[in-house]
Coordinates of N, CA and C in Angstrom, one line a residue:
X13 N 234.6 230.5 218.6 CA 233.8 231.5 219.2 C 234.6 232.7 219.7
X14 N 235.7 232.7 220.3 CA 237.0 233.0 220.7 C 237.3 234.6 219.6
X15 N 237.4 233.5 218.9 CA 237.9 234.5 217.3 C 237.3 235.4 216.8
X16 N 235.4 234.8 216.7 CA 234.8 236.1 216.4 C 234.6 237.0 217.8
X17 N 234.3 236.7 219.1 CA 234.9 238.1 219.7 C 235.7 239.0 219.6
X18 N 236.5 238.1 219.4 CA 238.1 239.1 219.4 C 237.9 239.6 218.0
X19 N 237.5 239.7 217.0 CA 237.2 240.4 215.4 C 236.3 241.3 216.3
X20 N 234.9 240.6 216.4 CA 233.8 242.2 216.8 C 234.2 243.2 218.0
X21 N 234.9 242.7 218.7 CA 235.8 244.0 219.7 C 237.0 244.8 218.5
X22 N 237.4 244.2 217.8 CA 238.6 244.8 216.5 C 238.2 245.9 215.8
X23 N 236.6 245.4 215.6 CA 236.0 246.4 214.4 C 235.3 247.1 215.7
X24 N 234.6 247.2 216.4 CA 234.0 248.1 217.2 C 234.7 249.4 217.9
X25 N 236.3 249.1 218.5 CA 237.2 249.8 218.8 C 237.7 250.7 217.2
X26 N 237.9 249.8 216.2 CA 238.3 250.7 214.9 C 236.9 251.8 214.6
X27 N 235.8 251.3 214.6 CA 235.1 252.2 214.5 C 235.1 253.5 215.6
X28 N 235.1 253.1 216.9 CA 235.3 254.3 217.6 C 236.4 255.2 217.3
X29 N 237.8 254.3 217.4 CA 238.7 255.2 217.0 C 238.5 256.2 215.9
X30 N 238.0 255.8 214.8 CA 237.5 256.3 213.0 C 236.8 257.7 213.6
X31 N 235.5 257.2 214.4 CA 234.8 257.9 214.9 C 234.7 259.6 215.4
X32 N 236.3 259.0 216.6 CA 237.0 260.2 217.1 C 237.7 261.1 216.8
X33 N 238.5 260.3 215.7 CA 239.2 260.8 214.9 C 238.9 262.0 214.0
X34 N 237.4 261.8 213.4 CA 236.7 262.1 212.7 C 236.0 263.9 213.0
X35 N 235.7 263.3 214.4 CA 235.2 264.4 215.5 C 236.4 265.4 215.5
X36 N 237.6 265.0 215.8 CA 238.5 265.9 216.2 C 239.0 266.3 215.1
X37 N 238.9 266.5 213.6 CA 239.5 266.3 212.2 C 238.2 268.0 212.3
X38 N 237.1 267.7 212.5 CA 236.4 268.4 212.6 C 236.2 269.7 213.3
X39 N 236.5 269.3 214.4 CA 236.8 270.8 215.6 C 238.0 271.4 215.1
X40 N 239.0 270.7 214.4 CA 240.2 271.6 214.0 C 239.9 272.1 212.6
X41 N 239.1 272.2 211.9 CA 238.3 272.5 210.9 C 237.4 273.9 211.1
X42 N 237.7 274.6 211.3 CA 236.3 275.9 211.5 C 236.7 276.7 210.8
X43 N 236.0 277.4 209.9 CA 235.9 278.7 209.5 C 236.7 280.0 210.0
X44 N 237.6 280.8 209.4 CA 238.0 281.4 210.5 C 237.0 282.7 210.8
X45 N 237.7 283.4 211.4 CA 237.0 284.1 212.4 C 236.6 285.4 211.2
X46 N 235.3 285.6 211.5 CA 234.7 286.9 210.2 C 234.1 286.3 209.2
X47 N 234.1 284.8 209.0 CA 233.8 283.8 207.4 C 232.4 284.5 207.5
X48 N 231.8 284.8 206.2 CA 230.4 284.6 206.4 C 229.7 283.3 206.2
X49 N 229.0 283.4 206.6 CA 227.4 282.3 206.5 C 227.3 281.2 205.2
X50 N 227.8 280.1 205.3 CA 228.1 279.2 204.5 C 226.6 279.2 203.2
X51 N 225.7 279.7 203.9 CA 224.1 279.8 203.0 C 224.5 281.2 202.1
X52 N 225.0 282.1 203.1 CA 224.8 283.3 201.8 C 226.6 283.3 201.0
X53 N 226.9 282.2 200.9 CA 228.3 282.1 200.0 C 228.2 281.2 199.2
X54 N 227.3 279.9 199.3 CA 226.4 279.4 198.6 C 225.9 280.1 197.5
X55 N 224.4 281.2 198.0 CA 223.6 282.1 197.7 C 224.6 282.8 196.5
X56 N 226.0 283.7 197.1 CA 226.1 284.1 195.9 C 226.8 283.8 195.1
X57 N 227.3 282.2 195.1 CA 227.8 281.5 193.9 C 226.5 281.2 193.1
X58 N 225.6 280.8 193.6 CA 224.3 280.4 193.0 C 223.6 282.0 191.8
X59 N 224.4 282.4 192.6 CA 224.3 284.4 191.9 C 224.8 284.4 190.3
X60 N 226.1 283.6 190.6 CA 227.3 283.6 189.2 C 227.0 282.6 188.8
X61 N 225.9 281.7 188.8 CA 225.9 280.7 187.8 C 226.0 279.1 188.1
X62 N 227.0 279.4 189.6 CA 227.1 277.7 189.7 C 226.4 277.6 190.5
X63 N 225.5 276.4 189.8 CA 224.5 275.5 190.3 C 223.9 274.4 189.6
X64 N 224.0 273.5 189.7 CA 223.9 273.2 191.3 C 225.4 273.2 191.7
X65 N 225.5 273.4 193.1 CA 226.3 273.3 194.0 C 226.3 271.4 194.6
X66 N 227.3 270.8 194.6 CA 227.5 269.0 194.9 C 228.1 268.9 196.0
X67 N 229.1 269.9 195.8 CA 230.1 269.5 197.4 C 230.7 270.3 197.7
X68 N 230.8 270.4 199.2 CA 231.4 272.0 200.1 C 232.3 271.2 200.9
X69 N 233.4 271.7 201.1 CA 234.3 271.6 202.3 C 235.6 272.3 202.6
X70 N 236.0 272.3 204.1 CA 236.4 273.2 204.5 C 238.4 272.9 204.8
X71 N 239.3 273.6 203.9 CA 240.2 272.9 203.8 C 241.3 274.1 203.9
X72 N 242.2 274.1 204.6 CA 243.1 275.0 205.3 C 242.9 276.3 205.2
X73 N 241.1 276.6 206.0 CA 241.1 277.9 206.2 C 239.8 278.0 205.0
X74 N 240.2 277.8 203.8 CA 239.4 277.6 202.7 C 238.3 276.7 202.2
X75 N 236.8 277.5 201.6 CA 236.0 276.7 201.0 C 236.6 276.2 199.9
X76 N 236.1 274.6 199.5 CA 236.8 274.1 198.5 C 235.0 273.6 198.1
X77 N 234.6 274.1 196.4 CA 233.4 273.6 196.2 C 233.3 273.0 194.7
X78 N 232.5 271.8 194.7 CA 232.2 271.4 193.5 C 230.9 271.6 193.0
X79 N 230.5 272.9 191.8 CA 229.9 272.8 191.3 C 229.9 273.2 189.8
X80 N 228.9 273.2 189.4 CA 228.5 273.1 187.6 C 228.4 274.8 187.5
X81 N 228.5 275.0 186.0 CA 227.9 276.0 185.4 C 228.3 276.1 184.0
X82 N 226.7 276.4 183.2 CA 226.9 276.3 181.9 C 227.0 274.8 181.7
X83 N 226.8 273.6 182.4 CA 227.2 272.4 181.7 C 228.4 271.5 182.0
X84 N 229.2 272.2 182.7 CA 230.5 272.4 183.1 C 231.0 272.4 184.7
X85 N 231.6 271.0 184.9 CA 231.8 270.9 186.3 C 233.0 271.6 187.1
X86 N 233.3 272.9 187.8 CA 234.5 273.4 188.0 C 234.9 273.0 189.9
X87 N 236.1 272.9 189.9 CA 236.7 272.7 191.5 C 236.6 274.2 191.7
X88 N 236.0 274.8 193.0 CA 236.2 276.0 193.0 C 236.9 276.2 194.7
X89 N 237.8 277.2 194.7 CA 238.9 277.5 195.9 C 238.2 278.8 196.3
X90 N 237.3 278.8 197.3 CA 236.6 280.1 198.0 C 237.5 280.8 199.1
X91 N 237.2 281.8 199.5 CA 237.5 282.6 200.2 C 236.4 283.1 201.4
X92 N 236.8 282.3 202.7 CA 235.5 282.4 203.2 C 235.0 283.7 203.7
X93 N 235.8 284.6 203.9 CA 235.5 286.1 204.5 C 235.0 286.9 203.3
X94 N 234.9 286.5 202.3 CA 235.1 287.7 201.5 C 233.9 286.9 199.7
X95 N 234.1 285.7 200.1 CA 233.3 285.1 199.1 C 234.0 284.8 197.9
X96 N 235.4 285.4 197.8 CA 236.0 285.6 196.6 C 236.1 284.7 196.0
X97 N 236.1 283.9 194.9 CA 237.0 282.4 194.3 C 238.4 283.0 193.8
X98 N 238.9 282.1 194.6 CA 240.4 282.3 194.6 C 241.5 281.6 193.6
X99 N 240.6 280.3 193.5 CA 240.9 279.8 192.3 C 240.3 278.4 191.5
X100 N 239.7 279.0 190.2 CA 238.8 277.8 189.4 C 239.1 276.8 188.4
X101 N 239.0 275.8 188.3 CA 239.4 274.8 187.3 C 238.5 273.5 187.1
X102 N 238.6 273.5 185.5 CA 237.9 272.7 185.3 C 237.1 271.3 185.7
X103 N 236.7 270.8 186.4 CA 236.6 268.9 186.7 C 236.7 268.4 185.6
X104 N 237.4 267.5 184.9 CA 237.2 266.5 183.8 C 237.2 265.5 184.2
X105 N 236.7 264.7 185.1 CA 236.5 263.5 186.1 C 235.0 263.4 185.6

């Protein structure tokens, strides 16, 4: 009985930890300052073609997005002030 306490306090504390970690992974994550509006950068990838749009995230400063066009799944490297794709390449995954 001992043992499983000591396991569900193990995982409960790993979970918080995960948790926090997770949170503060996040607050150090922001957009910088000027980014526009994650909907109208969406909006006008959805302009040039890719769509659907699968996955958005926010990676040194940079939108990093995975979506289709034409049939065709591309990694795409945004530019969040300015909308620009900074750099595209194919998914073959």
């Amino acid at each position: 009985m001992k043992n499983v306490k000591n396991s569900l306090l193990a995982v409960t504390l790993s979970g918080i930890a995960a948790m926090t970690a997770t949170q503060a992974s996040a607050k150090d994550e922001m957009p910088p300052p000027g980014a526009m509006a994650l909907s109208t950068l969406l909006t006008k990838l959805e302009q040039q073609g890719y769509t659907p749009v699968v996955d958005v995230s926010l990676d040194r400063g940079r939108w990093e997005v995975e979506a289709y066009k034409e049939g065709k799944k591309y990694d795409l490297e945004v530019d969040p002030n300015s909308g620009e794709i900074l750099q595209m390449k194919e998914d073959r995954d």
